Short mmCIF file of C-alpha atoms and ligand atoms in Angstrom, two decimals:
data_model
loop_
_atom_site.label_atom_id
_atom_site.label_comp_id
_atom_site.label_asym_id
_atom_site.label_seq_id
_atom_site.Cartn_x
_atom_site.Cartn_y
_atom_site.Cartn_z
CA MET A 1 146.25 110.06 100.44
CA VAL A 2 147.00 110.25 96.57
CA LEU A 3 143.98 111.05 94.25
CA LYS A 4 144.95 109.72 91.13
CA ASN A 5 143.64 110.45 87.57
CA CYS A 6 141.56 113.44 88.60
CA TYR A 7 140.14 115.18 85.47
CA ILE A 8 139.94 118.82 86.49
CA TYR A 9 139.71 122.39 84.97
CA ASP A 10 143.00 123.96 86.03
CA GLU A 11 142.71 127.57 86.86
CA VAL A 12 146.24 128.32 86.87
CA THR A 13 146.61 127.24 83.20
CA GLY A 14 143.23 127.99 82.06
CA LYS A 15 143.08 124.26 80.65
CA GLU A 16 141.13 121.20 81.42
CA LYS A 17 143.72 118.46 82.40
CA LEU A 18 144.51 115.07 84.12
CA VAL A 19 146.29 115.42 87.42
CA ASP A 20 147.13 113.65 90.75
CA PHE A 21 146.86 115.16 94.05
CA LEU A 22 149.05 114.52 97.05
CA VAL A 23 146.67 115.40 100.19
CA ASP A 24 146.54 115.62 103.74
CA GLU A 25 144.37 118.03 105.43
CA LYS A 26 145.62 120.44 102.51
CA ILE A 27 146.56 119.86 99.11
CA THR A 28 150.37 119.40 99.16
CA ALA A 29 151.26 118.35 95.50
CA VAL A 30 149.58 118.58 92.28
CA LYS A 31 151.17 117.09 89.29
CA GLU A 32 150.77 114.97 86.00
CA GLU A 33 151.59 111.56 86.78
CA LEU A 34 152.50 112.24 90.17
CA ALA A 35 151.37 108.83 91.53
CA LYS A 36 154.06 107.37 89.37
CA THR A 37 156.79 109.28 91.13
CA ILE A 38 155.42 108.32 94.67
CA SER A 39 156.79 105.39 96.30
CA ILE A 40 154.05 102.82 96.25
CA GLU A 41 155.61 100.51 98.60
CA ASN A 42 152.97 100.00 101.46
CA LYS A 43 150.63 102.01 99.59
CA ILE A 44 147.26 100.38 98.59
CA THR A 45 145.22 101.57 95.43
CA ILE A 46 141.47 101.43 95.53
CA LYS A 47 139.08 102.21 92.95
CA LEU A 48 135.93 104.46 93.63
CA SER A 49 133.75 101.36 92.88
CA GLU A 50 135.59 99.31 95.54
CA LEU A 51 134.84 101.95 98.34
CA ASN A 52 132.54 100.53 101.31
CA ARG A 53 131.71 101.77 104.77
CA THR A 54 134.69 99.30 106.18
CA ASN A 55 137.56 100.60 103.82
CA ILE A 56 136.54 104.14 104.17
CA GLU A 57 136.85 104.22 107.80
CA GLU A 58 140.46 102.73 107.36
CA ILE A 59 141.39 105.27 104.83
CA ASN A 60 139.96 108.02 106.83
CA ALA A 61 142.13 106.65 109.59
CA HIS A 62 145.32 106.12 107.73
CA SER A 63 144.88 107.96 104.50
CA GLU A 64 148.56 108.25 103.95
CA LYS A 65 148.59 104.63 102.89
CA TYR A 66 145.94 104.90 100.21
CA ILE A 67 145.81 105.87 96.60
CA LEU A 68 142.46 106.33 95.22
CA ASP A 69 141.98 106.04 91.56
CA CYS A 70 139.39 108.54 90.14
CA GLU A 71 139.80 107.62 86.57
CA GLY A 72 136.87 108.39 84.43
CA MET A 73 135.35 110.84 86.97
CA ILE A 74 135.33 114.74 86.94
CA THR A 75 136.93 116.36 89.97
CA ILE A 76 136.06 119.86 91.20
CA PRO A 77 136.91 121.89 94.52
CA GLY A 78 134.36 120.88 97.22
CA GLY A 79 131.01 122.67 96.36
CA ILE A 80 130.29 125.88 98.08
CA ASP A 81 126.65 126.44 98.94
CA PRO A 82 126.63 130.22 100.16
CA HIS A 83 122.91 130.35 100.79
CA VAL A 84 121.29 128.02 103.16
CA HIS A 85 118.74 127.93 105.97
CA PHE A 86 119.88 125.27 108.64
CA ASP A 87 117.43 126.82 111.24
CA THR A 88 119.51 125.88 114.50
CA PRO A 89 118.15 126.86 117.05
CA GLY A 90 114.75 127.69 116.84
CA PHE A 91 113.13 125.87 113.94
CA THR A 92 114.62 122.70 113.89
CA HIS A 93 111.30 120.94 113.16
CA ARG A 94 112.17 122.00 109.66
CA GLU A 95 115.85 121.50 109.48
CA ASP A 96 118.78 121.29 111.84
CA PHE A 97 122.42 121.70 111.18
CA TYR A 98 123.28 118.11 111.22
CA HIS A 99 120.89 116.99 108.79
CA GLY A 100 121.27 120.00 106.53
CA SER A 101 124.86 119.52 106.42
CA MET A 102 124.75 115.67 105.64
CA SER A 103 122.51 116.68 102.94
CA ALA A 104 124.89 119.19 101.36
CA ALA A 105 127.67 116.76 101.76
CA ALA A 106 125.74 114.12 99.84
CA GLY A 107 125.58 116.69 96.94
CA GLY A 108 129.26 117.25 97.05
CA VAL A 109 129.05 120.53 98.94
CA THR A 110 131.83 120.77 101.48
CA THR A 111 131.18 124.40 102.75
CA VAL A 112 127.87 126.20 103.52
CA ILE A 113 127.30 129.84 104.74
CA ASP A 114 124.29 130.00 107.09
CA MET A 115 121.53 132.70 106.88
CA PRO A 116 121.05 134.63 110.23
CA CYS A 117 117.17 134.97 109.83
CA THR A 118 115.70 131.43 110.24
CA SER A 119 117.01 130.62 113.81
CA LEU A 120 115.91 132.07 117.24
CA PRO A 121 117.26 134.11 118.24
CA PRO A 122 118.07 135.49 114.71
CA VAL A 123 121.84 136.59 114.39
CA THR A 124 121.50 140.25 114.84
CA ASN A 125 124.10 141.10 117.45
CA GLY A 126 127.09 139.58 118.96
CA LYS A 127 125.06 137.96 121.88
CA ASN A 128 122.83 136.18 119.42
CA PHE A 129 125.68 135.06 117.44
CA ASP A 130 127.19 133.38 120.47
CA GLU A 131 123.95 131.56 121.28
CA LYS A 132 123.56 130.22 117.69
CA PHE A 133 127.40 129.27 117.49
CA ALA A 134 126.96 127.26 120.98
CA ALA A 135 124.00 125.49 119.44
CA ILE A 136 125.90 124.32 116.09
CA LYS A 137 129.49 124.21 116.80
CA ASN A 138 129.74 120.44 117.24
CA GLU A 139 126.74 119.74 114.72
CA SER A 140 128.16 120.02 111.00
CA VAL A 141 129.67 117.42 109.03
CA ILE A 142 131.03 120.06 106.89
CA ASP A 143 132.76 123.46 107.19
CA PHE A 144 130.52 126.40 107.62
CA GLY A 145 130.55 130.14 107.75
CA LEU A 146 127.62 132.47 109.19
CA TYR A 147 125.83 135.72 107.90
CA GLY A 148 124.90 138.30 110.43
CA GLY A 149 121.61 140.04 109.84
CA VAL A 150 120.12 143.37 109.84
CA CYS A 151 116.35 143.94 110.46
CA ALA A 152 113.76 146.45 111.45
CA ASN A 153 113.61 145.29 114.96
CA ASN A 154 115.96 147.35 117.27
CA PHE A 155 117.25 149.08 114.21
CA GLU A 156 118.42 152.01 116.59
CA LYS A 157 121.51 149.76 117.63
CA PHE A 158 122.13 148.44 114.02
CA ALA A 159 125.54 150.03 113.68
CA GLN A 160 127.06 148.54 117.02
CA ALA A 161 125.28 145.16 116.42
CA MET A 162 127.11 145.08 112.90
CA GLU A 163 130.47 145.77 114.57
CA GLU A 164 129.87 143.09 117.10
CA LEU A 165 129.05 140.68 114.27
CA ALA A 166 131.83 141.63 112.06
CA ALA A 167 134.09 140.92 115.25
CA LYS A 168 132.78 137.24 115.17
CA LYS A 169 133.79 136.85 111.62
CA VAL A 170 130.51 136.95 109.89
CA ARG A 171 130.71 136.67 106.00
CA GLY A 172 128.19 139.43 105.13
CA PHE A 173 125.00 140.98 106.39
CA LYS A 174 121.55 139.61 105.13
CA THR A 175 118.73 142.23 104.83
CA TYR A 176 115.41 142.10 103.29
CA PHE A 177 113.23 144.39 101.29
CA VAL A 178 110.20 142.12 101.71
CA SER A 179 109.65 139.71 104.73
CA GLY A 180 106.88 137.91 106.28
CA MET A 181 109.01 136.97 109.58
CA LYS A 182 108.12 138.73 112.60
CA THR A 183 111.64 137.87 113.96
CA PHE A 184 113.28 139.33 110.88
CA PRO A 185 111.29 142.23 109.40
CA GLN A 186 112.30 143.99 106.42
CA VAL A 187 114.21 147.43 106.29
CA SER A 188 113.16 150.59 104.56
CA LEU A 189 115.21 152.07 101.77
CA SER A 190 116.82 154.54 103.93
CA GLN A 191 117.84 151.85 106.54
CA PHE A 192 119.43 149.87 103.86
CA GLU A 193 121.45 152.85 102.76
CA ALA A 194 122.69 153.17 106.37
CA ILE A 195 123.33 149.50 106.50
CA LEU A 196 125.34 149.48 103.02
CA LEU A 197 127.46 152.38 104.49
CA LYS A 198 128.15 150.39 107.79
CA ALA A 199 129.07 147.33 105.88
CA LYS A 200 131.47 149.11 103.69
CA GLU A 201 133.34 150.48 106.66
CA LEU A 202 133.58 146.98 107.99
CA ASN A 203 134.87 145.83 104.50
CA LEU A 204 131.80 143.26 104.26
CA PRO A 205 129.08 142.69 101.66
CA VAL A 206 125.34 143.29 102.17
CA LEU A 207 123.20 140.47 101.06
CA LEU A 208 119.68 141.55 99.87
CA HIS A 209 116.44 139.61 99.25
CA ALA A 210 115.27 141.99 96.54
CA GLU A 211 111.48 142.09 96.20
CA ASP A 212 109.67 145.42 96.39
CA SER A 213 107.24 145.29 99.50
CA LYS A 214 104.76 147.71 98.39
CA ILE A 215 104.21 145.61 95.13
CA VAL A 216 104.07 142.46 96.94
CA SER A 217 101.69 143.77 99.68
CA GLU A 218 99.16 145.27 97.04
CA MET A 219 99.12 142.31 94.78
CA THR A 220 98.84 139.93 97.63
CA LYS A 221 95.61 141.93 98.85
CA LYS A 222 94.28 141.79 95.21
CA TYR A 223 94.97 138.10 94.87
CA GLU A 224 94.99 136.04 98.21
CA ASN A 225 91.27 135.69 98.69
CA ALA A 226 90.50 135.40 94.76
CA ASN A 227 91.15 131.71 94.36
CA ASP A 228 93.39 129.23 96.17
CA ASP A 229 95.74 128.23 93.52
CA TYR A 230 99.19 128.62 92.55
CA LEU A 231 98.62 131.19 89.67
CA ARG A 232 97.36 133.74 92.41
CA TYR A 233 100.40 133.30 94.27
CA CYS A 234 102.80 133.67 91.08
CA ASN A 235 100.59 137.13 90.25
CA SER A 236 101.10 138.39 94.12
CA ARG A 237 104.87 138.12 93.55
CA PRO A 238 105.49 139.47 89.78
CA ALA A 239 108.84 140.02 88.33
CA GLN A 240 108.10 143.62 88.57
CA ALA A 241 108.38 143.31 92.51
CA GLU A 242 112.06 142.20 91.97
CA VAL A 243 112.88 144.61 89.06
CA THR A 244 111.63 147.52 91.34
CA ALA A 245 113.71 146.29 94.41
CA VAL A 246 116.89 145.56 92.37
CA ALA A 247 116.42 149.01 90.67
CA ASN A 248 116.27 150.83 93.85
CA ALA A 249 119.00 148.74 95.42
CA ILE A 250 121.41 149.67 92.53
CA GLU A 251 120.58 153.30 92.72
CA ILE A 252 121.59 153.31 96.48
CA ALA A 253 124.56 151.06 96.02
CA LYS A 254 126.03 153.08 93.45
CA ARG A 255 125.45 156.33 95.16
CA VAL A 256 127.23 155.09 98.53
CA GLU A 257 129.58 153.00 96.51
CA GLY A 258 128.23 150.01 98.43
CA ASN A 259 129.22 146.37 98.46
CA LEU A 260 125.97 144.62 97.55
CA HIS A 261 125.19 141.07 96.67
CA VAL A 262 121.38 140.38 95.56
CA VAL A 263 120.56 136.77 96.55
CA HIS A 264 118.16 134.36 94.50
CA VAL A 265 117.58 136.36 91.60
CA ALA A 266 114.69 134.76 89.47
CA SER A 267 113.69 137.44 87.00
CA SER A 268 115.90 137.85 83.81
CA GLU A 269 114.90 141.58 83.83
CA ALA A 270 116.29 142.04 87.27
CA ALA A 271 119.21 140.24 86.23
CA GLU A 272 119.86 142.37 83.32
CA LEU A 273 119.67 145.51 85.36
CA LEU A 274 122.35 144.00 87.52
CA ASN A 275 124.47 143.18 84.32
CA GLN A 276 124.35 146.73 83.27
CA VAL A 277 126.01 147.93 86.64
CA GLY A 278 129.55 148.98 85.76
CA LYS A 279 132.48 146.80 86.88
CA GLU A 280 133.64 149.75 89.08
CA TYR A 281 130.80 149.05 91.48
CA PHE A 282 131.12 146.05 93.64
CA VAL A 283 127.72 144.66 92.94
CA THR A 284 127.04 140.77 92.19
CA TYR A 285 124.19 138.44 92.22
CA GLU A 286 123.38 134.68 92.34
CA THR A 287 120.58 132.62 91.13
CA CYS A 288 119.22 129.36 92.29
CA PRO A 289 118.76 125.72 90.63
CA HIS A 290 114.98 125.84 90.83
CA TYR A 291 114.97 128.97 88.62
CA LEU A 292 117.21 127.00 86.13
CA PHE A 293 115.30 124.05 86.10
CA PHE A 294 111.53 125.05 86.48
CA THR A 295 109.11 127.45 85.25
CA GLU A 296 105.58 128.74 86.63
CA GLU A 297 104.00 125.74 84.49
CA ASP A 298 105.63 123.06 86.70
CA PHE A 299 103.37 124.24 89.62
CA ILE A 300 100.64 122.11 88.00
CA SER A 301 102.70 118.91 88.65
CA LYS A 302 104.91 119.89 91.65
CA GLY A 303 102.41 121.96 93.81
CA SER A 304 103.86 123.76 96.67
CA SER A 305 106.87 121.49 96.67
CA LEU A 306 108.13 124.29 94.23
CA LYS A 307 107.03 127.26 96.17
CA THR A 308 109.72 129.83 96.96
CA ALA A 309 109.94 133.43 97.18
CA PRO A 310 110.61 134.75 94.56
CA VAL A 311 108.56 132.50 92.65
CA VAL A 312 109.97 130.67 89.66
CA LYS A 313 109.32 132.46 86.40
CA SER A 314 108.99 132.04 82.55
CA LYS A 315 111.03 129.87 80.10
CA LYS A 316 112.37 133.16 78.87
CA ASP A 317 113.63 134.08 82.24
CA GLN A 318 115.13 130.59 82.68
CA SER A 319 117.13 130.80 79.35
CA GLU A 320 118.56 134.26 80.04
CA LEU A 321 119.62 133.31 83.46
CA TRP A 322 121.51 130.34 81.94
CA LYS A 323 123.08 132.86 79.47
CA TYR A 324 124.15 135.36 82.28
CA LEU A 325 125.49 132.32 84.28
CA GLU A 326 127.82 131.17 81.31
CA GLY A 327 128.51 134.65 80.17
CA GLY A 328 129.95 135.69 83.79
CA ASN A 329 127.49 138.33 84.95
CA CYS A 330 125.63 136.02 87.42
CA SER A 331 128.45 134.99 89.78
CA PHE A 332 127.15 131.71 91.20
CA VAL A 333 124.47 129.14 91.97
CA ALA A 334 123.17 128.90 95.47
CA SER A 335 120.48 126.33 96.76
CA ASP A 336 118.54 128.84 99.26
CA HIS A 337 118.09 125.25 101.09
CA ALA A 338 114.86 125.90 103.19
CA PRO A 339 112.90 122.86 104.00
CA ALA A 340 109.98 122.19 106.04
CA PRO A 341 107.84 119.23 107.20
CA LEU A 342 104.88 117.92 105.31
CA ASN A 343 102.38 119.55 107.63
CA GLU A 344 103.73 122.94 106.91
CA LYS A 345 104.54 122.30 103.17
CA GLN A 346 100.86 120.54 102.34
CA THR A 347 98.54 122.69 104.47
CA GLY A 348 95.46 122.40 102.05
CA SER A 349 95.99 126.04 100.95
CA PHE A 350 98.84 126.94 98.68
CA TRP A 351 98.97 130.33 100.31
CA LYS A 352 99.60 129.13 103.71
CA ASP A 353 102.04 126.31 102.51
CA TYR A 354 105.56 127.04 103.51
CA GLY A 355 107.78 128.45 100.78
CA GLY A 356 111.29 126.72 100.52
CA ILE A 357 113.02 123.91 98.88
CA PRO A 358 115.57 121.41 100.61
CA GLY A 359 118.12 122.15 97.73
CA ALA A 360 121.65 121.72 98.91
CA GLN A 361 121.86 118.17 98.12
CA THR A 362 120.53 118.67 94.43
CA LEU A 363 122.42 121.96 93.91
CA ILE A 364 125.38 120.40 92.16
CA PRO A 365 123.95 117.48 90.61
CA VAL A 366 121.21 119.96 88.94
CA VAL A 367 123.77 122.30 87.59
CA PHE A 368 125.98 119.77 86.20
CA SER A 369 123.17 117.83 84.63
CA GLU A 370 121.53 120.81 83.00
CA GLY A 371 124.53 123.04 82.65
CA TYR A 372 127.72 121.18 81.85
CA LYS A 373 125.79 117.97 80.20
CA LYS A 374 123.97 120.03 78.20
CA LYS A 375 126.77 122.21 77.16
CA LYS A 376 125.33 125.37 78.48
CA LEU A 377 128.26 125.61 80.86
CA SER A 378 131.87 124.64 80.26
CA LEU A 379 133.96 122.69 83.05
CA LYS A 380 135.71 126.05 83.86
CA ARG A 381 132.55 127.94 84.41
CA PHE A 382 130.58 124.97 86.12
CA THR A 383 133.46 124.87 88.70
CA GLU A 384 133.28 128.38 89.19
CA VAL A 385 129.63 128.87 89.66
CA VAL A 386 129.55 125.85 92.21
CA SER A 387 132.60 126.53 94.10
CA THR A 388 135.27 129.06 93.18
CA ASN A 389 133.28 132.22 92.78
CA ALA A 390 131.47 132.00 96.29
CA ALA A 391 134.70 131.30 97.79
CA LYS A 392 136.19 134.47 96.22
CA ARG A 393 132.95 136.52 97.25
CA TYR A 394 132.96 135.58 100.75
CA ASN A 395 136.68 135.88 101.15
CA LEU A 396 137.32 132.13 101.68
CA TYR A 397 139.48 131.98 98.60
CA PRO A 398 142.09 129.93 98.01
CA GLN A 399 141.57 128.24 101.52
CA LYS A 400 138.23 126.94 99.63
CA GLY A 401 137.12 126.81 96.18
CA SER A 402 140.59 126.08 94.72
CA LEU A 403 142.72 122.96 93.83
CA ARG A 404 146.02 124.71 94.33
CA VAL A 405 148.76 123.35 96.54
CA GLY A 406 148.00 124.83 100.00
CA SER A 407 144.18 124.93 99.63
CA ASP A 408 142.20 122.64 101.90
CA ALA A 409 142.01 118.88 100.32
CA ASP A 410 138.23 119.48 99.52
CA PHE A 411 136.94 117.47 96.75
CA ALA A 412 133.61 116.56 94.91
CA ILE A 413 134.01 113.78 92.51
CA ILE A 414 131.41 113.32 90.00
CA ASN A 415 130.66 110.27 87.61
CA SER A 416 129.64 112.16 84.56
CA ASN A 417 127.98 109.19 82.76
CA ILE A 418 125.35 107.90 85.48
CA SER A 419 121.95 108.76 84.65
CA TRP A 420 119.77 108.44 87.65
CA LYS A 421 116.36 109.61 89.01
CA PHE A 422 116.37 111.84 92.12
CA GLU A 423 113.76 110.76 94.66
CA THR A 424 112.61 112.70 97.72
CA LYS A 425 113.45 109.77 99.99
CA GLN A 426 117.04 110.07 99.03
CA LEU A 427 117.21 113.55 100.83
CA LEU A 428 119.27 113.46 104.17
CA SER A 429 117.75 116.75 105.04
CA LYS A 430 114.81 117.05 107.25
CA GLY A 431 112.76 118.32 104.40
CA GLU A 432 110.01 115.98 103.28
CA THR A 433 109.25 117.28 99.78
CA SER A 434 111.32 118.32 96.74
CA PRO A 435 110.53 119.60 93.50
CA PHE A 436 113.42 117.60 91.89
CA ASP A 437 111.41 114.53 93.06
CA ASN A 438 111.39 111.91 90.13
CA GLU A 439 113.62 114.25 87.90
CA LEU A 440 116.17 112.49 85.57
CA LEU A 441 119.68 113.73 86.17
CA THR A 442 122.85 113.09 84.45
CA GLY A 443 126.16 112.82 86.44
CA LYS A 444 126.07 111.83 90.05
CA VAL A 445 128.32 112.99 93.08
CA VAL A 446 130.07 109.65 93.90
CA LEU A 447 132.57 111.05 96.52
CA THR A 448 132.93 114.03 98.93
CA ILE A 449 136.09 114.75 100.51
CA LEU A 450 136.59 117.44 103.10
CA ARG A 451 140.19 118.33 104.51
CA GLY A 452 141.27 115.03 103.20
CA LYS A 453 138.62 112.75 104.90
CA ILE A 454 135.83 111.10 103.09
CA VAL A 455 132.81 112.58 104.33
CA TYR A 456 130.23 110.91 101.85
CA SER A 457 130.49 108.23 99.08
CA ASP A 458 127.55 107.04 96.89
CA SER A 459 128.29 103.39 98.08
CA ALA A 460 128.27 104.10 101.85
CA GLY A 461 126.59 107.24 102.33
CA ILE A 462 127.76 109.67 105.14
CA THR A 463 131.23 108.64 106.49
CA GLY A 464 131.92 112.14 108.01
CA GLU A 465 131.21 112.60 111.78
CA LYS A 466 128.87 115.10 113.39
CA GLY A 467 131.19 118.02 114.52
CA TYR A 468 134.02 117.38 111.86
CA GLY A 469 132.76 120.49 110.18
CA LYS A 470 134.27 123.56 111.64
CA PHE A 471 133.55 127.30 111.45
CA LEU A 472 135.40 129.35 109.11
CA GLU A 473 136.98 132.38 110.47
ZN1 ZN B 1 117.17 132.36 101.60
#
């Protein structure tokens, strides 16, 4: 297939430009006006507006015959969402790998990395990894990696378990400073230090949920019975919980020269601490679309559809996070996709409502609309924070996150001029609520291509097959 007239940020020249791609499973050539030099005999040119289920099936079966004209669109390497909870096996009433992967594909994401803590058994040793892998290997529409995890259960065997998981090609080790999950309890600071040391030996990052357990439990005791509303919940997880946890993690990571990635940073003060860590240390962080789009005040209209941990913060936190994202301190945006059914999201008590958002489908649209279209992010930076940087951090680059010759032919193609209203009913996830419901966005993902096959189009929906997505070793 030839993708013609693709407007891209070219990482090789550092410029925005118009190019054509020749692709099979991989990108085989990239050139300006390449389409003109290729024999068009027997080749059929199709505009994106002409795509429908019938011709997509034909294109996917005989892609060498087709030229897709992407004129007027913005093209980026397929999105990478390196923080999802797809819950298979064990919590599939909330989400499963098939629905989660379709939802991500509809948002321009071609690769996800799934967390180890929200499946049963949790992915905490080689045997558990095998159980999880057997359950998901034929489920995904898009490519996927997996994290291993280390929690306080069976901690005495953590070193051997981490070795087993590294041999299974996990992308890193997730751990928590505060966790409400019985199947995945938080670790102490000394356990965290031991995990960082072991991960360093295995040449893998440790991913940390950084909120301080002492602050969260004290504040929860203080507020949980006071009054059942969102402000009490916000007060129970103050920015200080993030700041303290991040400060502790940085201190330890520096001391042992650990490889640390802090997930879902919501507080600008915590982010600022991370910004100050010298480049000689391998310490990075991500933020999420909800922290970039909402503030505490939005709970009034959004209710617990917006409930997450950490909780969304103030206008100041939000604007600082955008600055750190554009400036390069914050490495990328991840969705922390974690849906739940209505009966768990709306229990009648804000305290008991499940915390988590089905965010993989809205990740790229939200960052594009709020970031690129509102000129907070250049096309270069947008491309990096939704694709390239996560690929680099998790050792998937340049197979993923790149538009170079030899990279997988993964693309997200965005119509930059469509303004549209996102509605929860558009979710392909099992999730039944989204804080982005009824929000106006500019720029829509119209086509998602994974290894040369169209897996999603705005006009035909999901066209990728269950099981096409493969595990990234
Ligand atoms: Zn998470």
